[in-house]
Coordinates of C-alpha atoms in Angstrom, one line a residue:
Chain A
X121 CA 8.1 -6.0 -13.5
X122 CA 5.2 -3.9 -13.7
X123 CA 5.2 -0.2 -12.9
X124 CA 2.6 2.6 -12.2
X125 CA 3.6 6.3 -13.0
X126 CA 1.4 8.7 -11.6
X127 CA 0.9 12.4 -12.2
X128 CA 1.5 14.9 -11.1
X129 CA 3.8 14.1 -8.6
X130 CA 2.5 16.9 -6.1
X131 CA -0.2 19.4 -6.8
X132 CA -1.1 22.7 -4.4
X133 CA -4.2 24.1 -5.1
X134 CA -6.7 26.4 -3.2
X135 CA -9.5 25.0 -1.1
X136 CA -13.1 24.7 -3.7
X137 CA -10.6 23.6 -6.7
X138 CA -11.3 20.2 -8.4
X139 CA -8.2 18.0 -8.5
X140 CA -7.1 15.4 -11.4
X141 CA -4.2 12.9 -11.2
X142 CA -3.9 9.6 -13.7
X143 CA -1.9 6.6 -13.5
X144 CA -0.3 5.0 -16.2
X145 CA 1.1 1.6 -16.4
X146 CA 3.4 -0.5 -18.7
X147 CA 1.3 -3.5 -18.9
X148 CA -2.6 -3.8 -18.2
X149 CA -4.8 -4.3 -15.2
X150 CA -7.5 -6.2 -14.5
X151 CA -8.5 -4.1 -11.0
X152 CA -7.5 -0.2 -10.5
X153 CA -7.5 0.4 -7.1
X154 CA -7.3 4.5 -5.7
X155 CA -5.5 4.4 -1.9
X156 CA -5.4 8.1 0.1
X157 CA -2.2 7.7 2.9
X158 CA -1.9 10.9 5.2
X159 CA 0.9 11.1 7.3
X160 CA 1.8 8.7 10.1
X161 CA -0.7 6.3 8.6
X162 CA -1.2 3.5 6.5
X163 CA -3.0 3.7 2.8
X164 CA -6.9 4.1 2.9
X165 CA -8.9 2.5 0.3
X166 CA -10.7 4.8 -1.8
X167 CA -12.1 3.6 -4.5
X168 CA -11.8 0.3 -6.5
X169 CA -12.3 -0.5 -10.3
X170 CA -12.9 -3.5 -12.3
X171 CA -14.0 -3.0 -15.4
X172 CA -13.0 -1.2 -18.4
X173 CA -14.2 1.8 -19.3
X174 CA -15.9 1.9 -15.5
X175 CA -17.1 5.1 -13.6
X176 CA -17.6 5.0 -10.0
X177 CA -17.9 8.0 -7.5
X178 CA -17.4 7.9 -3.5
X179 CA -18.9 11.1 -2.3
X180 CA -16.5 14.2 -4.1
X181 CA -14.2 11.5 -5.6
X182 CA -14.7 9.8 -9.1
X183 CA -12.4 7.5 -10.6
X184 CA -12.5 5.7 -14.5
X185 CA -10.6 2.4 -15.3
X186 CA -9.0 3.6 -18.7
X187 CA -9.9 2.1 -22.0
X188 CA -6.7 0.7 -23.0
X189 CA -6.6 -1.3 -19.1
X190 CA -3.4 0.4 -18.8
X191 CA -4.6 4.0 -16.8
X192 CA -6.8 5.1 -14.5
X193 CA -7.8 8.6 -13.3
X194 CA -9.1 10.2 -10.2
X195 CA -10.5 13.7 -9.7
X196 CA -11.8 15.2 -6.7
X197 CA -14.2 17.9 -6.9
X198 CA -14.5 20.8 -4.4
X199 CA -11.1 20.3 -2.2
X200 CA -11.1 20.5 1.3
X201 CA -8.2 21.1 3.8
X202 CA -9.2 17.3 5.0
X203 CA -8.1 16.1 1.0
X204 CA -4.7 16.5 2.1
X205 CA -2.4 13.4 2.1
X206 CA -0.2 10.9 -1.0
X207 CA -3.2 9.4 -3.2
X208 CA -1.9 6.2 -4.6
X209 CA -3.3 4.1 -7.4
X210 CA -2.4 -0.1 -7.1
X211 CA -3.7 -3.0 -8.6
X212 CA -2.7 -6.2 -8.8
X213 CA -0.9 -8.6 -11.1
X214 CA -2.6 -9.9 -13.9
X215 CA -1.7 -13.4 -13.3
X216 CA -1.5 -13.1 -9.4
X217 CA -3.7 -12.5 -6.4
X218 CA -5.1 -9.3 -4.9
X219 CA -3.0 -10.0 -1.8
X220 CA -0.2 -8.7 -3.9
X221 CA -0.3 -5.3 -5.0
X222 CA 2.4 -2.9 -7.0
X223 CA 1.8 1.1 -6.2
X224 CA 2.1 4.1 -7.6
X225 CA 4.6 6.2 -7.5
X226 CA 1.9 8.3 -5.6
X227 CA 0.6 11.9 -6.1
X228 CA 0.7 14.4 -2.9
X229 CA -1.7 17.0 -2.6
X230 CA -1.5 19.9 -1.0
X231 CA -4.7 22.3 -0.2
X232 CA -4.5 26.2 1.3
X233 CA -7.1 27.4 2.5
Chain B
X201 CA -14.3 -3.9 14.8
X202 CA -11.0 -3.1 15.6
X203 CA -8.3 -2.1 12.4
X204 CA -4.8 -4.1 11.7
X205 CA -2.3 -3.2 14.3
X206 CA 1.0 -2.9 14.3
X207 CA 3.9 -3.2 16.9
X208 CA 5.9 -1.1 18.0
X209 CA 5.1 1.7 16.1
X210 CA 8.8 3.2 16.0
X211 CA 12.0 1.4 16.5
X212 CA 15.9 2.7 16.2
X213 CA 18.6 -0.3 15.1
X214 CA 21.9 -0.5 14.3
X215 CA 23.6 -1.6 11.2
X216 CA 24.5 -5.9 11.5
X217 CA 21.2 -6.1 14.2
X218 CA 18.0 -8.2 13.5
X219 CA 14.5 -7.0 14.2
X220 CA 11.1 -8.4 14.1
X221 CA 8.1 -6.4 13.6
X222 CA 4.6 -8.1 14.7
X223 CA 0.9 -7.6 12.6
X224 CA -2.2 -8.3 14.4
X225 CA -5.0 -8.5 11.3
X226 CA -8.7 -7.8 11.6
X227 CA -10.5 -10.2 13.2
X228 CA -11.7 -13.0 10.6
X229 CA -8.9 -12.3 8.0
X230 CA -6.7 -15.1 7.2
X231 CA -4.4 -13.4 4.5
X232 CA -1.7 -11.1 5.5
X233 CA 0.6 -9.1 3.3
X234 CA 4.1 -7.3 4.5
X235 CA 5.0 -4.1 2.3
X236 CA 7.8 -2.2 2.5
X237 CA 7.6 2.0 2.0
X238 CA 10.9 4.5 0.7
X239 CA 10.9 7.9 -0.4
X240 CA 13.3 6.3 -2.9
X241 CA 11.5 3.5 -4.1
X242 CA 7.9 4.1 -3.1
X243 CA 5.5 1.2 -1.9
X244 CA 7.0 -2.6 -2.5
X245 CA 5.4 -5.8 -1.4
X246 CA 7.5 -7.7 0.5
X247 CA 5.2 -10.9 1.3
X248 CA 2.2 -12.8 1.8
X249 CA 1.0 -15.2 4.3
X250 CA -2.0 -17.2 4.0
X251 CA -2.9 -20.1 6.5
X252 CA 0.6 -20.0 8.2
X253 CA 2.1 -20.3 4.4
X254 CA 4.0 -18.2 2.7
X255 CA 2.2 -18.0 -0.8
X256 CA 3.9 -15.1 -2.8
X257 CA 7.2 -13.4 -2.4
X258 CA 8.7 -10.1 -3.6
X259 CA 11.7 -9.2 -4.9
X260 CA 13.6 -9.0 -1.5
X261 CA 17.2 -10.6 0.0
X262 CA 17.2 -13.6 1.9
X263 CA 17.4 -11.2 4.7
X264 CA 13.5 -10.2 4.6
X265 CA 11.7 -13.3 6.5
X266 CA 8.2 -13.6 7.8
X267 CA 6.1 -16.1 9.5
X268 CA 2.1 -16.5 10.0
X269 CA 0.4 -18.5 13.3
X270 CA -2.4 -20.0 14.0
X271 CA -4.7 -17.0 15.1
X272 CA -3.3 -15.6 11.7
X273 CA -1.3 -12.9 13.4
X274 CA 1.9 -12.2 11.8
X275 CA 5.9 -11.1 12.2
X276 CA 8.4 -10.5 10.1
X277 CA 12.0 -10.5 11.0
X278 CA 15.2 -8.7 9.3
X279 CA 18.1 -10.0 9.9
X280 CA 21.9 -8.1 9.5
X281 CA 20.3 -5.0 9.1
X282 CA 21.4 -2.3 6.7
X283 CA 20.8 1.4 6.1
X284 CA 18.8 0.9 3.6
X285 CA 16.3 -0.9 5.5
X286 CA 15.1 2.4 6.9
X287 CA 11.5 2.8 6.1
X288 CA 7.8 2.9 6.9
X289 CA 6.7 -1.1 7.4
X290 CA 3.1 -1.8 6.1
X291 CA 1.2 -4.4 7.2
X292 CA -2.4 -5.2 5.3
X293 CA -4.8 -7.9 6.3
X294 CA -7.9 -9.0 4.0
X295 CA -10.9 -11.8 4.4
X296 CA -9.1 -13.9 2.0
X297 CA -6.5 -13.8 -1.1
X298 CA -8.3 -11.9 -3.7
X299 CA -10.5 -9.6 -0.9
X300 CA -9.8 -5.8 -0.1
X301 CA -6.6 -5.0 1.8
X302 CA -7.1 -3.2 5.1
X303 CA -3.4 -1.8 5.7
X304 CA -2.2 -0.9 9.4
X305 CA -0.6 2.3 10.6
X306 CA 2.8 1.1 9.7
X307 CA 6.0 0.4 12.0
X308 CA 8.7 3.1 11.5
X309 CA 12.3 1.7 11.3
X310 CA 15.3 3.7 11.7
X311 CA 18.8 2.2 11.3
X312 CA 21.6 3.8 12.1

């Protein structure tokens, strides 16, 4: 089946520092999706992608659906304590439904202050 | 408008018992999906329900069963369970099958 690698696997930076993490996947995607979980909580949707090549931002966060359909990336600029938590990218099957997604293996971010 | 909701939040079994773990959606969804969170082996979808039909399955024993009713809540039951079926339960809800997943806070199982 399908599967997302995502890297790095855990990050620590300093509070101000701009974050990157990608995903890659063995087979292609029509939808990237970015999810944020913090702890005793479910994912968060963050962002979503549709379209090669794509660019959206939501506030400090700006993803791209890859070229190839088969990565995505995330950065987030300025980090704050709040940033902390497992970012997740997802999409779903290329053949199936949106009610199905496959994750990440997830990237965890940790911020000092 | 209120988020999913799950219930009960935390629950202890013990190997060979069954549980089932209940998913109220947000109001107006009609598609619930059932995934299943490990350190080991991440976030895995478990099912999907859609008008009281189950209409995709993961890759899950026999043991993993849901159900969807009328009001499109949802449970899902595990029967004999096993160690192994420690983990973080995940409940997400969306308008329909292809709309954005709104996940719950989770139900943590612990089986000893």
């Amino acid at each position: 089946g399908q599967q997302l690698n995502q890297s790095p696997q855990s990050m620590f930076i300093q509070e101000g520092e701009d974050v990157s993490m990608n995903c890659t996947s063995s087979s292609i995607f029509n939808t990237w999706l970015w999810y944020k979980q913090e702890p005793g909580e479910g994912p968060v949707l963050l962002i979503a992608l549709y379209k090669a090549g794509e660019l959206t931002s939501n506030g400090r966060l700006t993803a791209q659906f890859g070229i190839t359909r088969k990565d995505s990336f995330l950065n987030i600029s300025a980090s704050i304590p709040s940033d902390v938590g497992i970012y997740f990218c997802a999409g779903p099957p290329i053949s199936g439904t949106a009610s199905k997604l496959t994750f990440g293996t997830g990237t965890r971010l940790q911020v000092t202050l | 408008k209120a988020g999913v909701t799950q219930t009960p939040r935390y629950l202890i079994k013990t190997r060979g018992q069954q549980v089932t773990l209940s998913c109220s959606p947000i109001s107006g969804h009609r598609s619930v999906s059932w995934y299943q969170q490990t350190p080991g082996q991440g976030l895995q979808f478990l099912f999907e329900y859609f008008s009281e039909t189950q209409r995709n399955k993961g890759n899950f024993p026999g043991r993993f069963s849901g159900r969807q009713f009328s009001n499109s809540r949802s449970e899902m039951n595990v029967s004999t369970l096993e160690l192994g079926d420690s983990a973080l339960y995940l409940c997400a809800s969306s308008f329909d099958r292809e709309g954005t997943q709104y996940f719950g806070p989770g139900t943590r199982l612990l089986v000893l």
